[in-house]
Short mmCIF file of C-alpha atoms in Angstrom, two decimals:
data_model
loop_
_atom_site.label_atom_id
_atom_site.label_comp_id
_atom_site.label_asym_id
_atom_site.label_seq_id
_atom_site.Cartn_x
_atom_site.Cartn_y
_atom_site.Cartn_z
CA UNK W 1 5.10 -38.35 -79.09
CA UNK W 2 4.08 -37.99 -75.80
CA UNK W 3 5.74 -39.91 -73.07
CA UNK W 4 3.02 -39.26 -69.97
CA UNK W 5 0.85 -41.49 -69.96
CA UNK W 6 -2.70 -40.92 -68.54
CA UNK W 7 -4.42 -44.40 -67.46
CA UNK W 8 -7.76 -45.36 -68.84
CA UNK W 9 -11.30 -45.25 -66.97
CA UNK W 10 -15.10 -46.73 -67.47
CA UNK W 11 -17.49 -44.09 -67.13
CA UNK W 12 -20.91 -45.46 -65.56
CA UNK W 13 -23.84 -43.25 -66.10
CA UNK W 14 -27.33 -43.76 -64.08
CA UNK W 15 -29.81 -41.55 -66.38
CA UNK W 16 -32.36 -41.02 -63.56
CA UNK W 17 -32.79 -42.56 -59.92
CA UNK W 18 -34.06 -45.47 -59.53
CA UNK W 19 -32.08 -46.91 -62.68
CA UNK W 20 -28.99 -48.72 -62.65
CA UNK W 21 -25.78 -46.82 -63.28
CA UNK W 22 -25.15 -47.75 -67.00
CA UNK W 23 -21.58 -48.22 -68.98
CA UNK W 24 -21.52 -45.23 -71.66
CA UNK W 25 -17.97 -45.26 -72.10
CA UNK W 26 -13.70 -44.29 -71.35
CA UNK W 27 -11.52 -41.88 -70.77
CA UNK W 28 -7.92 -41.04 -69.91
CA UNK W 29 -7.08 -38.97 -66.56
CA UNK W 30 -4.60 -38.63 -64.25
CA UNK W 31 -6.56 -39.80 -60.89
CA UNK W 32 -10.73 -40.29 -59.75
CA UNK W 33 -11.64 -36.51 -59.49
CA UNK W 34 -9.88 -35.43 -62.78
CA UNK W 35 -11.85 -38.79 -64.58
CA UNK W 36 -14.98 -37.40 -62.87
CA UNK W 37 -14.72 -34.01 -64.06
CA UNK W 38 -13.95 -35.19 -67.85
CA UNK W 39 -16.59 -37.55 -67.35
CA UNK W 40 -19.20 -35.03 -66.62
CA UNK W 41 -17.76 -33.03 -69.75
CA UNK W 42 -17.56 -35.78 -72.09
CA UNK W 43 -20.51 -37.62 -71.58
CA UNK W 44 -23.30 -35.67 -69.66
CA UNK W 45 -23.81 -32.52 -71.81
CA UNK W 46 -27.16 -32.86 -72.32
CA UNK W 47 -28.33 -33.73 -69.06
CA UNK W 48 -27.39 -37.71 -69.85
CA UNK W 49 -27.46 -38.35 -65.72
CA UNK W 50 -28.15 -37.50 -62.47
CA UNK W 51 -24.84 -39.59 -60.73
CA UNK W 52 -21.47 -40.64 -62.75
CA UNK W 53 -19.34 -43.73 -61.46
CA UNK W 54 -15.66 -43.77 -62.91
CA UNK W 55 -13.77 -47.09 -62.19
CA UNK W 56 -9.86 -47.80 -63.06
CA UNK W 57 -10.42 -50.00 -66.63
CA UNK W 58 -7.19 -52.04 -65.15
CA UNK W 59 -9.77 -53.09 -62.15
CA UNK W 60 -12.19 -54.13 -64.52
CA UNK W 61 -12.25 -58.35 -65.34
CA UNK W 62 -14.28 -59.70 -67.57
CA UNK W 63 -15.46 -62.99 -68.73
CA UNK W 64 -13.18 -64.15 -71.74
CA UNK W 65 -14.84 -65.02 -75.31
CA UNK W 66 -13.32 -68.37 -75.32
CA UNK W 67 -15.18 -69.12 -71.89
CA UNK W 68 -18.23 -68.36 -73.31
CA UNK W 69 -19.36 -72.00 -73.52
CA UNK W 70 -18.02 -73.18 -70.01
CA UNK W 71 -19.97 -69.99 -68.94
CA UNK W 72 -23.55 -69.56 -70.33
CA UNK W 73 -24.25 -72.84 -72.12
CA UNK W 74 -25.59 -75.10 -69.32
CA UNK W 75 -28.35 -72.75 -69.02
CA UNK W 76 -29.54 -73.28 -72.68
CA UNK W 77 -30.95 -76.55 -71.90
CA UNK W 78 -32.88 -75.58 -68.47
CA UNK W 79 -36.71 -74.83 -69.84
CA UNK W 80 -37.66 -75.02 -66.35
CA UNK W 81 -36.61 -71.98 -65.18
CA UNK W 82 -39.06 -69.91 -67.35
CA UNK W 83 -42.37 -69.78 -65.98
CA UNK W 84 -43.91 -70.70 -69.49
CA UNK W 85 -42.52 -74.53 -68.83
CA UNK W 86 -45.63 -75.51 -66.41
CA UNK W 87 -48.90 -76.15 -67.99
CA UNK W 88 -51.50 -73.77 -65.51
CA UNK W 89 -54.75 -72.50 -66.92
CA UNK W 90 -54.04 -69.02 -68.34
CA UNK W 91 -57.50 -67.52 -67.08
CA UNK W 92 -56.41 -68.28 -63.09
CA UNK W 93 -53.20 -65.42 -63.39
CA UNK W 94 -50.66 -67.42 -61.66
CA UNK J 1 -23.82 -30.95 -39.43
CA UNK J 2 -25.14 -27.83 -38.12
CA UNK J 3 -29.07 -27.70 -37.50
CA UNK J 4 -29.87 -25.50 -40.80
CA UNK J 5 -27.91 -27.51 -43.52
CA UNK J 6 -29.12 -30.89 -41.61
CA UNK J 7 -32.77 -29.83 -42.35
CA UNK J 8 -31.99 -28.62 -45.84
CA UNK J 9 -31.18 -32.07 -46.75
CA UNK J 10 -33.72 -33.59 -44.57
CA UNK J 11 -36.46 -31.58 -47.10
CA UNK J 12 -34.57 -32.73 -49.95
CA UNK J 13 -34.86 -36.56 -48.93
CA UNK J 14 -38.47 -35.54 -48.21
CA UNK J 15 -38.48 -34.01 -51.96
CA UNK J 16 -37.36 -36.98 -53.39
CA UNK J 17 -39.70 -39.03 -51.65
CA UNK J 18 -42.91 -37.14 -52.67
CA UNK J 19 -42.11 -36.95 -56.14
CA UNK J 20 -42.05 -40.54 -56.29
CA UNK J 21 -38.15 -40.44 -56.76
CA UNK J 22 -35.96 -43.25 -55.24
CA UNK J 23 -33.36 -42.73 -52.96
CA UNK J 24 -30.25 -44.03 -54.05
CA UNK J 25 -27.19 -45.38 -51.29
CA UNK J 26 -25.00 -41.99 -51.57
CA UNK J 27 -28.11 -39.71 -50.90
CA UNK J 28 -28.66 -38.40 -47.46
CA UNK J 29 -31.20 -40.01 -45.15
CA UNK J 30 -32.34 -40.01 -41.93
CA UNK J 31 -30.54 -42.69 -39.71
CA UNK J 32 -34.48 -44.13 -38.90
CA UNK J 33 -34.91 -44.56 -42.42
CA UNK J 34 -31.74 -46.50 -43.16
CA UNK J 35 -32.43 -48.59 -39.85
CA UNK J 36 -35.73 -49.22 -41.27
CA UNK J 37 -34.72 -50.38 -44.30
CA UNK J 38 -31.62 -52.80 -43.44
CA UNK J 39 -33.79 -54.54 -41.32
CA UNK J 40 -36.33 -55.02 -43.67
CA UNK J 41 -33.98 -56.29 -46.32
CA UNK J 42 -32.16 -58.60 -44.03
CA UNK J 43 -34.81 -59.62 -42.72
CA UNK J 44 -36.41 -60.59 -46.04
CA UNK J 45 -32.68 -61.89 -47.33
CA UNK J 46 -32.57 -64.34 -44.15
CA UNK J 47 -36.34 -65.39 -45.67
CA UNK J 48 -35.01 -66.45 -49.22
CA UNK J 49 -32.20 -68.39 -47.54
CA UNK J 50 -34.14 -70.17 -44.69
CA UNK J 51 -36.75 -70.45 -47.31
CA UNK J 52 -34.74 -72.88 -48.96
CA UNK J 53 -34.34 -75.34 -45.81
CA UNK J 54 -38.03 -76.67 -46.25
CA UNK J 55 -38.24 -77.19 -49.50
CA UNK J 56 -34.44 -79.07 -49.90
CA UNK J 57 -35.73 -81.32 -47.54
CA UNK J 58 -37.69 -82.93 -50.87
CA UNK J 59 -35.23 -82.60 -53.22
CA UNK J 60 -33.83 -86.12 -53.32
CA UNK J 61 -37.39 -87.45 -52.73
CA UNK J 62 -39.08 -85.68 -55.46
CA UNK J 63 -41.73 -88.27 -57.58
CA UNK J 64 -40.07 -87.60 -61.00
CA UNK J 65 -36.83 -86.21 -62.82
CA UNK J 66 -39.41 -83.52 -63.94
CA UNK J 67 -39.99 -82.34 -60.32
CA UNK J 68 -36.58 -82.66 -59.29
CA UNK J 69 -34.52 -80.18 -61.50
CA UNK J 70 -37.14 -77.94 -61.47
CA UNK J 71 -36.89 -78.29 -57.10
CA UNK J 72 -33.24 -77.91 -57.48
CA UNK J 73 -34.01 -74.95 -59.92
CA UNK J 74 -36.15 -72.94 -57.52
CA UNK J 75 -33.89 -73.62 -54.14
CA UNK J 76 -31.06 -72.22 -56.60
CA UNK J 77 -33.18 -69.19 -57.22
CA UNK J 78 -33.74 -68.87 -53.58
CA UNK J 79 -30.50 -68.47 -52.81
CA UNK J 80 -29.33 -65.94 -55.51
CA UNK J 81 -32.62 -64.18 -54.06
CA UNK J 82 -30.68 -64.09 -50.90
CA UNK J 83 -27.73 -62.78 -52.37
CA UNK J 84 -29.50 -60.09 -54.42
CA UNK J 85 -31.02 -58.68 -51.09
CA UNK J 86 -27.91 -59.02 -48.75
CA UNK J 87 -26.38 -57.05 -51.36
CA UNK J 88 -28.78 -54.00 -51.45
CA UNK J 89 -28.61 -54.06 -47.69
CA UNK J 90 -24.96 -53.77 -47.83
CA UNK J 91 -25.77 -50.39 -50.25
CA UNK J 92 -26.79 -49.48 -46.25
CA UNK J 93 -23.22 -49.79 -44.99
CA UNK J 94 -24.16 -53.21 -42.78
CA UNK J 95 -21.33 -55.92 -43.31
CA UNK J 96 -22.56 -59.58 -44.84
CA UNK J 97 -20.95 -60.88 -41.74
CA UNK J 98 -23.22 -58.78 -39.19
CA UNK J 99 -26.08 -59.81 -40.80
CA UNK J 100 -25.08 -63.40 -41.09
CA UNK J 101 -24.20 -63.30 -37.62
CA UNK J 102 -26.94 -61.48 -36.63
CA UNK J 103 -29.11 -64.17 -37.81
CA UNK J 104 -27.47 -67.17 -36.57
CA UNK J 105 -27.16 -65.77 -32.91
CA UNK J 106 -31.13 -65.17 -33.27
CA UNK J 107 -31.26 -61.72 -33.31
CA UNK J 108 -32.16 -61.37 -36.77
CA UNK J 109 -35.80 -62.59 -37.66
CA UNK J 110 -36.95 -64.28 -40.86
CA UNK J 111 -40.52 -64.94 -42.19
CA UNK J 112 -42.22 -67.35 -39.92
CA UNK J 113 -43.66 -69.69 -42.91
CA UNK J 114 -40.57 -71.71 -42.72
CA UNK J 115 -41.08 -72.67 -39.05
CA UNK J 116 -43.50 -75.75 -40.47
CA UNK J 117 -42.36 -78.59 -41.62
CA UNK J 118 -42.68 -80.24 -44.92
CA UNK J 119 -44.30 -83.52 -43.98
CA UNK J 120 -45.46 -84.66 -47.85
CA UNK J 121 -44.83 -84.00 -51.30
CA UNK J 122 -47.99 -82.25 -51.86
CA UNK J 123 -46.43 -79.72 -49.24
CA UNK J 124 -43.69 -78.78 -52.05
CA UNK J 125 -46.47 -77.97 -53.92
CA UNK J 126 -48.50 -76.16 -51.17
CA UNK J 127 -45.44 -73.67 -50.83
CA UNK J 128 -45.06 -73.08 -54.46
CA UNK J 129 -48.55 -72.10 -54.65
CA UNK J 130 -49.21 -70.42 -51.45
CA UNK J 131 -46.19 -69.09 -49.76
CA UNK J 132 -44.52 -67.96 -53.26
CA UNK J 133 -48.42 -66.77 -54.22
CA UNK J 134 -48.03 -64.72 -51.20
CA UNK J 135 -44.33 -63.29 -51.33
CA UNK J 136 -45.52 -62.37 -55.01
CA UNK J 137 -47.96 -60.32 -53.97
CA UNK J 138 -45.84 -58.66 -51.46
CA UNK J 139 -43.14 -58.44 -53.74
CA UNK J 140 -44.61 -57.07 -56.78
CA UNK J 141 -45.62 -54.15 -54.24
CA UNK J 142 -42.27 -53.55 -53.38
CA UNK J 143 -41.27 -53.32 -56.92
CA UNK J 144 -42.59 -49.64 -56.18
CA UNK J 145 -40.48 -49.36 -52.81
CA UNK J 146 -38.65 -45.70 -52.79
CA UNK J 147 -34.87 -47.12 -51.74
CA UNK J 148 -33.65 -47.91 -55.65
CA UNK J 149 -31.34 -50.74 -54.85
CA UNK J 150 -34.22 -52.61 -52.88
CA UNK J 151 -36.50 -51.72 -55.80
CA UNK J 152 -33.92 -52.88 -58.41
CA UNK J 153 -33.44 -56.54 -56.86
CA UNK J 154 -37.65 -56.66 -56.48
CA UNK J 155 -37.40 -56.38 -59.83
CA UNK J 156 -35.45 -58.77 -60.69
CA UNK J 157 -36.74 -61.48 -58.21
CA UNK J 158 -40.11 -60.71 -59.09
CA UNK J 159 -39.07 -62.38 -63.06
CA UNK J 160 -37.42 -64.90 -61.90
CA UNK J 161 -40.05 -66.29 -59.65
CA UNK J 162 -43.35 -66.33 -62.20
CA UNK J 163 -41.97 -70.26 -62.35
CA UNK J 164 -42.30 -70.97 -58.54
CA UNK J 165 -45.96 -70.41 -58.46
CA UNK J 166 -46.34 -71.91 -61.55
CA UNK J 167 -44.75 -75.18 -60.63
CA UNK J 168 -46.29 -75.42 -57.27
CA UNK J 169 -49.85 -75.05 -58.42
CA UNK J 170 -48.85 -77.57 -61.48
CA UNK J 171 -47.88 -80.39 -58.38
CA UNK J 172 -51.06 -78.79 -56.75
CA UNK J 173 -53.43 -79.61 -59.80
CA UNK J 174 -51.72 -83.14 -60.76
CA UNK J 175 -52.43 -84.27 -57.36
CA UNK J 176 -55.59 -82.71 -57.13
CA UNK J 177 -56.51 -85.05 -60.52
CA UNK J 178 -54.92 -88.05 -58.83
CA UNK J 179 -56.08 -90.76 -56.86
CA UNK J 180 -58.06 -90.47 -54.03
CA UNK J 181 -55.42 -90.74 -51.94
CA UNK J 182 -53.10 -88.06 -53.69
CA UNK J 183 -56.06 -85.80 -54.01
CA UNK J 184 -56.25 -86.18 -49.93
CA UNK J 185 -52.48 -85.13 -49.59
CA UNK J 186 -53.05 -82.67 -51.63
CA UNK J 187 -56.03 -81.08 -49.21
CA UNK J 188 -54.04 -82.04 -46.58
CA UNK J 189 -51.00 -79.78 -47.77
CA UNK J 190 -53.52 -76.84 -48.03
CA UNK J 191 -55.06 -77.70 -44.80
CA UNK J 192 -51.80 -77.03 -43.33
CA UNK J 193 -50.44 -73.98 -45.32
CA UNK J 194 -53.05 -71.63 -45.49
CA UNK J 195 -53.32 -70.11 -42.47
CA UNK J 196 -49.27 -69.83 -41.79
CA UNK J 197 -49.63 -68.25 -45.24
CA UNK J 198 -52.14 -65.83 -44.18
CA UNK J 199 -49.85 -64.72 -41.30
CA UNK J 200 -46.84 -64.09 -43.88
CA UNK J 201 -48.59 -60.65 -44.35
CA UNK J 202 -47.90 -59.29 -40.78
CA UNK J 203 -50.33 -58.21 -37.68
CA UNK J 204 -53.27 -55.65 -39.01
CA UNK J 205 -52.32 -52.47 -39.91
CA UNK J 206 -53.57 -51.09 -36.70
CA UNK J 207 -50.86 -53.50 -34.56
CA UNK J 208 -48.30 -53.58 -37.34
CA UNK J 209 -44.86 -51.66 -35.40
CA UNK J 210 -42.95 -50.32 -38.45
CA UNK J 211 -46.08 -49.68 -40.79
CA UNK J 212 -46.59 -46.68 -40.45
CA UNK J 213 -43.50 -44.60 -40.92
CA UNK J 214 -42.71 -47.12 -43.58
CA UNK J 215 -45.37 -46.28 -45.43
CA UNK J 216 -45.07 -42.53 -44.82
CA UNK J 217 -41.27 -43.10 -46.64
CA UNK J 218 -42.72 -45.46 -49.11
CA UNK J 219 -40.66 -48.18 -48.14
CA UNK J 220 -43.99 -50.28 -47.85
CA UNK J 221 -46.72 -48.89 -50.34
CA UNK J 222 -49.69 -51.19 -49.41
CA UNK J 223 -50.93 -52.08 -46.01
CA UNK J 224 -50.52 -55.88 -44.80
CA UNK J 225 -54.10 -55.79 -44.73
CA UNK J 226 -54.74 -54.91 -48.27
CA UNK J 227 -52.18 -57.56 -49.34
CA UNK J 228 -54.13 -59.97 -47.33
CA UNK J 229 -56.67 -59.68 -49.09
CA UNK J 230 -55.34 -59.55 -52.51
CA UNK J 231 -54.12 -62.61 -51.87
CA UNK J 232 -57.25 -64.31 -51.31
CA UNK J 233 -59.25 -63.04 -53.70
CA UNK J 234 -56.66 -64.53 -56.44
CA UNK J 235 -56.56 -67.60 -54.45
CA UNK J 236 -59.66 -68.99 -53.46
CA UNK J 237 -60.87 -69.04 -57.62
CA UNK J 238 -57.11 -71.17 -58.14
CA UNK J 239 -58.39 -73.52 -55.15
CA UNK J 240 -61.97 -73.80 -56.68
CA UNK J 241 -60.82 -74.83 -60.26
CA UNK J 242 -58.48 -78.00 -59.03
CA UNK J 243 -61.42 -79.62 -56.58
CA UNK J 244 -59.48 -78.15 -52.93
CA UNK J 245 -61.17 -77.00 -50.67
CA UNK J 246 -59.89 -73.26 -48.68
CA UNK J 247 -60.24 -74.75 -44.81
CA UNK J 248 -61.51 -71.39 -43.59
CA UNK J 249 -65.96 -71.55 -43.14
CA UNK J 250 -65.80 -67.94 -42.73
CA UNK J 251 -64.49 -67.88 -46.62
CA UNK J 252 -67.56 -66.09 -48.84
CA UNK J 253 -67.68 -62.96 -51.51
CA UNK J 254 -68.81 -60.11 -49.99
CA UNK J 255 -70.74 -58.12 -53.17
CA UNK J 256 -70.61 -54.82 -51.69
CA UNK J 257 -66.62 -54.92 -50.76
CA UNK J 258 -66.03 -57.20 -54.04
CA UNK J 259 -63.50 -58.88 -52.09
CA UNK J 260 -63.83 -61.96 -50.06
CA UNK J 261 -64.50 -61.94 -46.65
CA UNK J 262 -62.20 -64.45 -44.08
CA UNK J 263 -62.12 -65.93 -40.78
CA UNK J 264 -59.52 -64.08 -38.10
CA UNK J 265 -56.17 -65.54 -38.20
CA UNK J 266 -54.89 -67.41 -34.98
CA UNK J 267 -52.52 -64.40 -33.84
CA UNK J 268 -51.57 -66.77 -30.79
CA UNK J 269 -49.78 -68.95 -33.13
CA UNK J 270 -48.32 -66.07 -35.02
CA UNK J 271 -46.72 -64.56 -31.58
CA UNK J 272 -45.89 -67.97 -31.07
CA UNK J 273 -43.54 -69.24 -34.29
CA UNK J 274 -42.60 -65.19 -34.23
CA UNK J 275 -40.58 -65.94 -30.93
CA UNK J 276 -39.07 -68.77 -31.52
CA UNK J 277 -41.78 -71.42 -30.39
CA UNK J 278 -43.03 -73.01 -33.86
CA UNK J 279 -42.80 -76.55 -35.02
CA UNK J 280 -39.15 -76.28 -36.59
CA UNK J 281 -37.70 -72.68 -35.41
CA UNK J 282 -34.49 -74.44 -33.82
CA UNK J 283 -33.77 -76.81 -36.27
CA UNK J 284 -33.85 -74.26 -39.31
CA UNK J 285 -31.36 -72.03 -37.20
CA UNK J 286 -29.58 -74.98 -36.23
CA UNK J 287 -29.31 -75.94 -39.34
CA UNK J 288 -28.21 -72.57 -41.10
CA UNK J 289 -25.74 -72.82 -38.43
CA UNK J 290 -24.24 -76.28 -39.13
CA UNK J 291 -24.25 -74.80 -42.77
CA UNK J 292 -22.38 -72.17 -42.06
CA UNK J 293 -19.54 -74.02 -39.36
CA UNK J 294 -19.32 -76.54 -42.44
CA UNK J 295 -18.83 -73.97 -44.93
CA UNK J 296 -15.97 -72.45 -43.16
CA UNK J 297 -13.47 -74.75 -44.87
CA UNK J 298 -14.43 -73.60 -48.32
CA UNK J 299 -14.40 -69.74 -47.44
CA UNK J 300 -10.92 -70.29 -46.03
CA UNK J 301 -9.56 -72.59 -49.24
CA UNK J 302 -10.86 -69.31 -51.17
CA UNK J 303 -8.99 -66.98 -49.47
CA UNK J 304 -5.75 -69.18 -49.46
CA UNK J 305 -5.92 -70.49 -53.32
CA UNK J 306 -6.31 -66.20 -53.84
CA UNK J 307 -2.90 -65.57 -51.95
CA UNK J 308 -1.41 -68.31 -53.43
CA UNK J 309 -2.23 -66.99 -56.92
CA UNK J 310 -0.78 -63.70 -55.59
CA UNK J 311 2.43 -64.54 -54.42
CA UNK J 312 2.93 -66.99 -57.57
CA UNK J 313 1.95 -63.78 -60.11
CA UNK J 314 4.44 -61.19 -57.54
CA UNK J 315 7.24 -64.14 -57.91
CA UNK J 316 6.82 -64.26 -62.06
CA UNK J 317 7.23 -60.67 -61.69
CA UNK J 318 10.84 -60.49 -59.39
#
């Protein structure tokens, strides 16, 4: 078994400018350059992008599934932040 | 960067930009264009935050529960507005704190509309209707803009504020079906707006500074002029079918242009609010400004509770 062990990286693709760079998937490498390299190889041979972000997975936090609640439920209750709430005649295109 | 590879990328960027491409923040540019842009999206960022100072000041006078959240809603949405753009502007390499600074010491400006005050209720609606009409208009023309992190948060602002025209003209319409007396404020409110509204879309293209190379890089893809005047055309039938009444006698269709025709906007005012002599122009910045000195304390509690949390986690770890 081996005993090095390579850390893990997020590989952000953006598929063409003007789109946001997009999470496609990981890999392990050794440092930034190395993850952007494998990157490239792993996940952009068929012309997938046109710019590759790799980011340390260990800097990544995310939102936890138990705070899902506390997180996104007090917006299921506010209609009135959709446009379709206020009663305007459809023919006036507001 | 020697002369030859400096204009090799200069025709890329050029490239780019013809093809309809957007630049994105890594890409070389040329330092006017970057200038250009940061002060255009600071300038607009300082606009959604300001923006919100006219509009809070109804928020705990607003007629109904109704009216309230959905106030409280849309100065919310201002500010994340304001966050969205400070953020693409920082894709620029300028620091939040510059342009914070930059607008509290004055340097910076922000759109002129929230100079006037908000003297009634209707006038919540009056903004809704007009000044977000307005910014809409602008906005979904900037949804085209060719810097993609600028063009990425028009998108998303764009969505989110369908509702604040829609709400506005909803106040706009209930008061126009009120009482004699509401319908009155409600005239009154447009009475007021419409021509600081108007002015939101910048000098004429022919006295307009920054047009012109912005439009040659496709930062700006309409002229103010042709904004102008998409904005009236869409407004005038909204005024017509609640009972108000546009305060401009110049105001008829023009069959061969199929646009509207208007009266000339006061550009004496305009130069006037622009530097820093309208109705409320040293209370909004003295407000941000008390805003901000009051804020410190909760910027600073951040910052400690985070290096508390750090030297609790490396002490676990010893």
């Amino acid at each position: 078994m081996s005993k090095q062990h390579l850390p893990l990286w997020e590989v952000f693709v953006r598929s063409r400018r003007g789109l946001d760079h997009k999470h496609i998937g990981s890999l392990h490498a050794a440092d930034a350059e190395q993850a952007l390299l494998a990157a490239r190889d792993t996940y952009t041979r068929r012309q997938e992008g046109v710019s590759i972000w790799v980011v340390r997975s260990s800097d990544i936090h995310a939102s936890q599934f138990e705070d899902e609640d506390a997180f996104f439920e007090p917006a299921a209750d506010k209609v009135y932040r959709h446009p379709t709430f206020y009663d305007v005649p459809e023919e006036l295109k507001l | 960067m020697d002369h030859q590879s400096h204009s090799a990328e200069q025709a890329r960027f050029e490239a780019i930009i013809a093809a309809e491409e957007k630049i994105e923040p890594r890409d070389w540019m040329p330092e006017k264009y970057r200038r250009n842009l940061v002060r255009q999206i600071s300038q607009h960022a300082h606009s959604e935050v300001v923006g919100q100072l006219p509009e809070g000041n109804w928020i705990t006078r607003a007629p109904t529960l109704r009216r309230k959240a959905t106030l409280l809603a849309k100065v919310q949405d201002e500010a994340g507005h304001g966050l969205y753009l400070y953020s693409a502007a920082e894709t620029l390499g300028v620091s939040r704190e510059q342009m914070v600074d930059d607008l509290l010491d004055g340097r910076a400006k922000y759109a002129s509309i929230f100079n006037y005050p908000t003297l009634s209720w209707a006038d919540v609606g009056a903004i809704g209707w007009l000044v977000d009409g307005a910014a809409i208009v602008n906005q979904i023309s900037l949804c085209r803009t060719s810097y993609g992190p600028y063009a990425r948060a028009m998108v998303r602002i764009c969505k989110e504020e369908s509702f604040h025209q829609r709400q506005g003209y909803e106040i706009m319409r209930t008061l126009a079906a009120g009482s004699a007396a509401q319908k009155a404020m409600a005239q009154d409110a447009l009475n007021r707006w419409w021509w600081p509204t108007l002015m939101m879309f910048g000098p004429h293209d022919a006295e307009s500074a920054h047009s012109q190379q912005s439009m040659q890089w496709k930062i700006k893809r309409q002229s103010n002029d042709e904004l102008r005047q998409k904005f009236v055309d869409q407004t005038v039938e909204q005024a017509r079918h609640i009972g108000l009444e546009i305060p401009d006698p110049a105001l008829r269709w023009n069959e061969e242009r199929g646009h509207y025709d208007f009266g000339e906007i006061d550009w004496d005012e305009f130069q006037r609010v622009l530097n820093g002599n309208g109705p409320c122009n040293r209370q909004r910045i003295g407000d941000r400004r008390a805003a901000h000195e009051q804020g410190a304390w909760v910027r600073e509690a951040m910052l400690a509770h985070a290096e508390k949390q750090r030297r609790r986690a490396a002490g676990r770890a010893a």
